[in-house]
PDB file of C-alpha atoms in Angstrom:
ATOM      1  CA  MET J   1     -54.072 -35.409 -12.299  1.00  0.00           C
ATOM      2  CA  ASP J   2     -57.264 -37.317 -12.533  1.00  0.00           C
ATOM      3  CA  VAL J   3     -56.868 -39.845 -15.228  1.00  0.00           C
ATOM      4  CA  ASP J   4     -59.352 -42.815 -15.560  1.00  0.00           C
ATOM      5  CA  VAL J   5     -57.070 -45.866 -15.954  1.00  0.00           C
ATOM      6  CA  VAL J   6     -59.987 -48.004 -16.645  1.00  0.00           C
ATOM      7  CA  GLN J   7     -60.586 -45.969 -19.831  1.00  0.00           C
ATOM      8  CA  LEU J   8     -56.962 -46.248 -20.801  1.00  0.00           C
ATOM      9  CA  GLY J   9     -57.003 -49.881 -20.267  1.00  0.00           C
ATOM     10  CA  THR J  10     -60.057 -50.250 -22.473  1.00  0.00           C
ATOM     11  CA  LEU J  11     -58.225 -48.021 -25.147  1.00  0.00           C
ATOM     12  CA  LEU J  12     -55.299 -50.224 -24.954  1.00  0.00           C
ATOM     13  CA  LEU J  13     -56.728 -53.576 -24.817  1.00  0.00           C
ATOM     14  CA  GLU J  14     -60.056 -53.067 -26.783  1.00  0.00           C
ATOM     15  CA  LYS J  15     -59.959 -50.057 -29.225  1.00  0.00           C
ATOM     16  CA  TRP J  16     -56.201 -50.494 -30.151  1.00  0.00           C
ATOM     17  CA  ALA J  17     -56.567 -54.301 -29.816  1.00  0.00           C
ATOM     18  CA  MET J  18     -53.004 -54.773 -28.403  1.00  0.00           C
ATOM     19  CA  PRO J  19     -52.254 -58.324 -27.591  1.00  0.00           C
ATOM     20  CA  LEU J  20     -52.734 -59.231 -24.070  1.00  0.00           C
ATOM     21  CA  PRO J  21     -49.161 -59.216 -22.320  1.00  0.00           C
ATOM     22  CA  ASN J  22     -47.859 -61.882 -19.909  1.00  0.00           C
ATOM     23  CA  LEU J  23     -45.531 -59.169 -18.446  1.00  0.00           C
ATOM     24  CA  LEU J  24     -45.146 -55.364 -18.273  1.00  0.00           C
ATOM     25  CA  ILE J  25     -41.618 -54.109 -18.306  1.00  0.00           C
ATOM     26  CA  SER J  26     -41.422 -50.403 -17.248  1.00  0.00           C
ATOM     27  CA  VAL J  27     -37.923 -48.805 -18.016  1.00  0.00           C
ATOM     28  CA  PHE J  28     -37.298 -45.623 -16.124  1.00  0.00           C
ATOM     29  CA  GLY J  29     -34.127 -43.528 -16.534  1.00  0.00           C
ATOM     30  CA  GLY J  30     -32.701 -40.086 -16.900  1.00  0.00           C
ATOM     31  CA  HIS J  31     -32.697 -38.238 -20.308  1.00  0.00           C
ATOM     32  CA  SER J  32     -29.477 -36.376 -19.797  1.00  0.00           C
ATOM     33  CA  LYS J  33     -27.261 -38.586 -17.630  1.00  0.00           C
ATOM     34  CA  PHE J  34     -27.669 -41.849 -19.858  1.00  0.00           C
ATOM     35  CA  ASP J  35     -25.388 -42.092 -22.703  1.00  0.00           C
ATOM     36  CA  SER J  36     -25.761 -45.575 -24.361  1.00  0.00           C
ATOM     37  CA  LYS J  37     -23.127 -44.815 -26.961  1.00  0.00           C
ATOM     38  CA  LYS J  38     -20.282 -44.857 -24.183  1.00  0.00           C
ATOM     39  CA  MET J  39     -21.565 -48.126 -22.707  1.00  0.00           C
ATOM     40  CA  ALA J  40     -19.313 -51.189 -23.507  1.00  0.00           C
ATOM     41  CA  ALA J  41     -22.218 -53.520 -23.030  1.00  0.00           C
ATOM     42  CA  GLU J  42     -24.702 -51.672 -25.126  1.00  0.00           C
ATOM     43  CA  GLY J  43     -25.281 -54.588 -27.606  1.00  0.00           C
ATOM     44  CA  ASP J  44     -25.828 -57.094 -24.778  1.00  0.00           C
ATOM     45  CA  ILE J  45     -28.435 -54.694 -23.018  1.00  0.00           C
ATOM     46  CA  LYS J  46     -30.330 -54.155 -26.344  1.00  0.00           C
ATOM     47  CA  GLU J  47     -30.380 -58.023 -26.947  1.00  0.00           C
ATOM     48  CA  GLY J  48     -31.462 -58.725 -23.537  1.00  0.00           C
ATOM     49  CA  ILE J  49     -34.287 -56.103 -23.674  1.00  0.00           C
ATOM     50  CA  VAL J  50     -35.680 -57.639 -26.871  1.00  0.00           C
ATOM     51  CA  LYS J  51     -35.232 -61.232 -25.777  1.00  0.00           C
ATOM     52  CA  ALA J  52     -36.880 -60.629 -22.319  1.00  0.00           C
ATOM     53  CA  ALA J  53     -39.805 -58.870 -24.096  1.00  0.00           C
ATOM     54  CA  ARG J  54     -40.358 -61.462 -26.883  1.00  0.00           C
ATOM     55  CA  ASP J  55     -39.939 -64.506 -24.689  1.00  0.00           C
ATOM     56  CA  THR J  56     -42.361 -63.104 -22.129  1.00  0.00           C
ATOM     57  CA  LYS J  57     -44.769 -61.551 -24.558  1.00  0.00           C
ATOM     58  CA  ALA J  58     -44.246 -58.396 -22.624  1.00  0.00           C
ATOM     59  CA  TRP J  59     -45.150 -54.754 -23.202  1.00  0.00           C
ATOM     60  CA  LEU J  60     -42.290 -52.173 -22.906  1.00  0.00           C
ATOM     61  CA  PHE J  61     -43.112 -48.842 -21.254  1.00  0.00           C
ATOM     62  CA  THR J  62     -40.656 -46.076 -21.449  1.00  0.00           C
ATOM     63  CA  SER J  63     -40.757 -42.171 -21.629  1.00  0.00           C
ATOM     64  CA  GLY J  64     -41.013 -42.429 -25.226  1.00  0.00           C
ATOM     65  CA  VAL J  65     -38.530 -39.593 -26.202  1.00  0.00           C
ATOM     66  CA  ASN J  66     -35.742 -39.754 -28.545  1.00  0.00           C
ATOM     67  CA  HIS J  67     -32.982 -39.707 -25.846  1.00  0.00           C
ATOM     68  CA  GLY J  68     -31.523 -41.699 -23.229  1.00  0.00           C
ATOM     69  CA  VAL J  69     -32.996 -44.911 -21.913  1.00  0.00           C
ATOM     70  CA  SER J  70     -36.154 -44.768 -24.106  1.00  0.00           C
ATOM     71  CA  ASN J  71     -34.005 -44.290 -27.216  1.00  0.00           C
ATOM     72  CA  LEU J  72     -31.974 -47.312 -26.178  1.00  0.00           C
ATOM     73  CA  VAL J  73     -35.259 -49.469 -25.991  1.00  0.00           C
ATOM     74  CA  GLY J  74     -36.266 -48.062 -29.332  1.00  0.00           C
ATOM     75  CA  ASP J  75     -32.797 -48.992 -30.877  1.00  0.00           C
ATOM     76  CA  ALA J  76     -33.081 -52.444 -29.330  1.00  0.00           C
ATOM     77  CA  VAL J  77     -36.565 -53.133 -30.777  1.00  0.00           C
ATOM     78  CA  ALA J  78     -35.283 -51.706 -34.199  1.00  0.00           C
ATOM     79  CA  MET J  79     -32.390 -54.039 -34.062  1.00  0.00           C
ATOM     80  CA  LYS J  80     -34.592 -57.050 -34.151  1.00  0.00           C
ATOM     81  CA  ARG J  81     -36.892 -55.853 -36.976  1.00  0.00           C
ATOM     82  CA  SER J  82     -38.627 -59.124 -37.453  1.00  0.00           C
ATOM     83  CA  PHE J  83     -40.125 -58.922 -33.894  1.00  0.00           C
ATOM     84  CA  VAL J  84     -41.000 -55.256 -33.946  1.00  0.00           C
ATOM     85  CA  ASN J  85     -44.701 -55.946 -34.549  1.00  0.00           C
ATOM     86  CA  SER J  86     -44.882 -58.506 -31.811  1.00  0.00           C
ATOM     87  CA  ILE J  87     -43.385 -56.237 -29.076  1.00  0.00           C
ATOM     88  CA  PRO J  88     -45.510 -53.241 -28.068  1.00  0.00           C
ATOM     89  CA  VAL J  89     -43.279 -50.407 -27.066  1.00  0.00           C
ATOM     90  CA  ILE J  90     -45.425 -47.678 -25.300  1.00  0.00           C
ATOM     91  CA  GLY J  91     -44.017 -44.235 -24.585  1.00  0.00           C
ATOM     92  CA  VAL J  92     -45.657 -42.258 -21.699  1.00  0.00           C
ATOM     93  CA  ASN J  93     -44.999 -38.775 -21.295  1.00  0.00           C
ATOM     94  CA  SER J  94     -46.319 -35.126 -20.874  1.00  0.00           C
ATOM     95  CA  TRP J  95     -48.044 -33.702 -23.800  1.00  0.00           C
ATOM     96  CA  GLY J  96     -46.480 -30.275 -23.217  1.00  0.00           C
ATOM     97  CA  ALA J  97     -42.951 -31.782 -23.187  1.00  0.00           C
ATOM     98  CA  VAL J  98     -43.174 -33.232 -26.727  1.00  0.00           C
ATOM     99  CA  SER J  99     -41.735 -31.145 -29.533  1.00  0.00           C
ATOM    100  CA  ASN J 100     -44.153 -30.765 -32.556  1.00  0.00           C
ATOM    101  CA  ASN J 101     -46.891 -32.130 -30.576  1.00  0.00           C
ATOM    102  CA  THR J 102     -49.476 -30.258 -32.691  1.00  0.00           C
ATOM    103  CA  GLN J 103     -48.644 -32.664 -35.614  1.00  0.00           C
ATOM    104  CA  LEU J 104     -50.381 -35.257 -33.697  1.00  0.00           C
ATOM    105  CA  VAL J 105     -53.971 -33.640 -33.530  1.00  0.00           C
ATOM    106  CA  ASP J 106     -56.282 -32.190 -36.088  1.00  0.00           C
ATOM    107  CA  GLU J 107     -57.645 -28.699 -36.112  1.00  0.00           C
ATOM    108  CA  LYS J 108     -60.334 -29.534 -33.559  1.00  0.00           C
ATOM    109  CA  GLY J 109     -57.648 -30.839 -31.176  1.00  0.00           C
ATOM    110  CA  GLN J 110     -58.650 -34.578 -31.759  1.00  0.00           C
ATOM    111  CA  GLY J 111     -55.792 -37.158 -31.871  1.00  0.00           C
ATOM    112  CA  LEU J 112     -54.875 -38.245 -35.328  1.00  0.00           C
ATOM    113  CA  PHE J 113     -54.563 -42.090 -35.847  1.00  0.00           C
ATOM    114  CA  PRO J 114     -52.236 -42.769 -37.503  1.00  0.00           C
ATOM    115  CA  ALA J 115     -50.387 -39.523 -37.071  1.00  0.00           C
ATOM    116  CA  LYS J 116     -47.484 -38.350 -39.141  1.00  0.00           C
ATOM    117  CA  TYR J 117     -44.808 -36.988 -36.842  1.00  0.00           C
ATOM    118  CA  ASN J 118     -41.747 -35.252 -37.651  1.00  0.00           C
ATOM    119  CA  ALA J 119     -39.108 -35.348 -34.950  1.00  0.00           C
ATOM    120  CA  VAL J 120     -36.867 -32.356 -34.245  1.00  0.00           C
ATOM    121  CA  PRO J 121     -33.070 -33.336 -34.241  1.00  0.00           C
ATOM    122  CA  GLN J 122     -31.631 -33.236 -30.762  1.00  0.00           C
ATOM    123  CA  MET J 123     -29.353 -30.411 -31.704  1.00  0.00           C
ATOM    124  CA  GLU J 124     -32.220 -28.169 -32.976  1.00  0.00           C
ATOM    125  CA  LEU J 125     -34.391 -28.491 -29.902  1.00  0.00           C
ATOM    126  CA  GLU J 126     -35.105 -25.221 -28.182  1.00  0.00           C
ATOM    127  CA  ARG J 127     -33.045 -24.894 -25.070  1.00  0.00           C
ATOM    128  CA  ASP J 128     -33.384 -23.249 -21.734  1.00  0.00           C
ATOM    129  CA  PRO J 129     -30.740 -20.509 -21.558  1.00  0.00           C
ATOM    130  CA  ALA J 130     -30.034 -21.087 -17.934  1.00  0.00           C
ATOM    131  CA  THR J 131     -29.399 -24.888 -18.104  1.00  0.00           C
ATOM    132  CA  ASN J 132     -28.868 -25.464 -21.807  1.00  0.00           C
ATOM    133  CA  LYS J 133     -31.203 -28.399 -21.451  1.00  0.00           C
ATOM    134  CA  PRO J 134     -33.837 -28.973 -24.073  1.00  0.00           C
ATOM    135  CA  LYS J 135     -37.366 -27.432 -23.324  1.00  0.00           C
ATOM    136  CA  SER J 136     -39.035 -30.289 -25.192  1.00  0.00           C
ATOM    137  CA  MET J 137     -38.145 -33.709 -26.667  1.00  0.00           C
ATOM    138  CA  SER J 138     -38.934 -35.496 -29.914  1.00  0.00           C
ATOM    139  CA  LEU J 139     -40.785 -38.735 -29.727  1.00  0.00           C
ATOM    140  CA  GLU J 140     -38.697 -41.852 -30.499  1.00  0.00           C
ATOM    141  CA  HIS J 141     -40.021 -43.378 -33.777  1.00  0.00           C
ATOM    142  CA  GLU J 142     -39.485 -47.118 -32.908  1.00  0.00           C
ATOM    143  CA  HIS J 143     -42.124 -47.053 -30.189  1.00  0.00           C
ATOM    144  CA  THR J 144     -45.544 -48.566 -31.322  1.00  0.00           C
ATOM    145  CA  HIS J 145     -47.860 -46.406 -29.166  1.00  0.00           C
ATOM    146  CA  PHE J 146     -47.762 -43.197 -27.244  1.00  0.00           C
ATOM    147  CA  LEU J 147     -49.895 -42.072 -24.332  1.00  0.00           C
ATOM    148  CA  LEU J 148     -49.314 -38.189 -23.786  1.00  0.00           C
ATOM    149  CA  VAL J 149     -50.807 -36.840 -20.564  1.00  0.00           C
ATOM    150  CA  ASP J 150     -52.010 -33.163 -20.808  1.00  0.00           C
ATOM    151  CA  PHE J 151     -50.953 -31.271 -17.640  1.00  0.00           C
ATOM    152  CA  GLY J 152     -51.896 -27.997 -19.155  1.00  0.00           C
ATOM    153  CA  THR J 153     -48.204 -26.622 -19.554  1.00  0.00           C
ATOM    154  CA  LYS J 154     -45.741 -26.395 -22.188  1.00  0.00           C
ATOM    155  CA  ASN J 155     -41.957 -26.988 -22.133  1.00  0.00           C
ATOM    156  CA  HIS J 156     -42.178 -28.903 -18.707  1.00  0.00           C
ATOM    157  CA  PHE J 157     -41.608 -32.640 -18.223  1.00  0.00           C
ATOM    158  CA  HIS J 158     -43.704 -33.362 -15.168  1.00  0.00           C
ATOM    159  CA  GLU J 159     -41.408 -36.339 -14.514  1.00  0.00           C
ATOM    160  CA  ASN J 160     -42.816 -37.326 -11.152  1.00  0.00           C
ATOM    161  CA  ASP J 161     -46.424 -37.031 -12.335  1.00  0.00           C
ATOM    162  CA  VAL J 162     -45.772 -38.969 -15.400  1.00  0.00           C
ATOM    163  CA  ARG J 163     -44.150 -41.668 -13.299  1.00  0.00           C
ATOM    164  CA  LYS J 164     -47.012 -41.678 -11.057  1.00  0.00           C
ATOM    165  CA  PHE J 165     -49.340 -42.058 -14.003  1.00  0.00           C
ATOM    166  CA  ARG J 166     -47.483 -44.758 -15.442  1.00  0.00           C
ATOM    167  CA  ILE J 167     -47.379 -46.826 -12.295  1.00  0.00           C
ATOM    168  CA  LYS J 168     -51.072 -46.346 -11.743  1.00  0.00           C
ATOM    169  CA  LEU J 169     -51.890 -47.533 -15.233  1.00  0.00           C
ATOM    170  CA  GLN J 170     -49.507 -50.422 -14.995  1.00  0.00           C
ATOM    171  CA  GLU J 171     -50.982 -51.519 -11.601  1.00  0.00           C
ATOM    172  CA  TYR J 172     -54.502 -51.400 -13.156  1.00  0.00           C
ATOM    173  CA  LEU J 173     -53.356 -53.507 -16.157  1.00  0.00           C
ATOM    174  CA  VAL J 174     -51.633 -56.050 -13.729  1.00  0.00           C
ATOM    175  CA  GLU J 175     -54.965 -56.269 -11.712  1.00  0.00           C
ATOM    176  CA  ARG J 176     -57.226 -56.532 -14.792  1.00  0.00           C
ATOM    177  CA  THR J 177     -55.078 -59.148 -16.566  1.00  0.00           C
ATOM    178  CA  LYS J 178     -53.484 -60.819 -13.621  1.00  0.00           C
ATOM    179  CA  LEU J 179     -49.925 -60.473 -15.138  1.00  0.00           C
ATOM    180  CA  SER J 180     -46.589 -59.503 -13.635  1.00  0.00           C
ATOM    181  CA  LEU J 181     -45.024 -56.031 -13.503  1.00  0.00           C
ATOM    182  CA  SER J 182     -41.268 -55.397 -13.601  1.00  0.00           C
ATOM    183  CA  LEU J 183     -40.018 -52.063 -12.681  1.00  0.00           C
ATOM    184  CA  SER J 184     -36.420 -51.270 -13.746  1.00  0.00           C
TER     185      SER J 184
END
């Protein structure tokens, strides 16, 4: 994967005119093993995510899918609706792993901005017959931005490659802006 993080940094900071953060919070977690609905402290976790991001003027990074930890982060931001516009929530994932990804581009393959995206309900996602796991995931609608990396495959999450990409981008942003990075 050869992605120019300088161009992506320029996209985020200049073209998208995102406010300069004081901190990057990168939330990593599994899609299938995390069930926030079963957690006794779910409300406290959501409150803590929003408070940390708001008080430090942070950007939140997740996988951007409507499941697991990234769904929890989206729910947390939605819970504090008055702060939604002030907290950038950036989903980073593989283009081929996103259901209905063709809704995000025009007939020439150029990204639409803004794009109208219809998420596929979790129970309706196409599943791998051997594992019963979804072949793709819908994007989480409370995220403010998405960076979808095209690995040239369909129905494959490329989790390690996406994680490396996120870290590389975040390291560049830290270097460029001299801010702090928190990996959790």
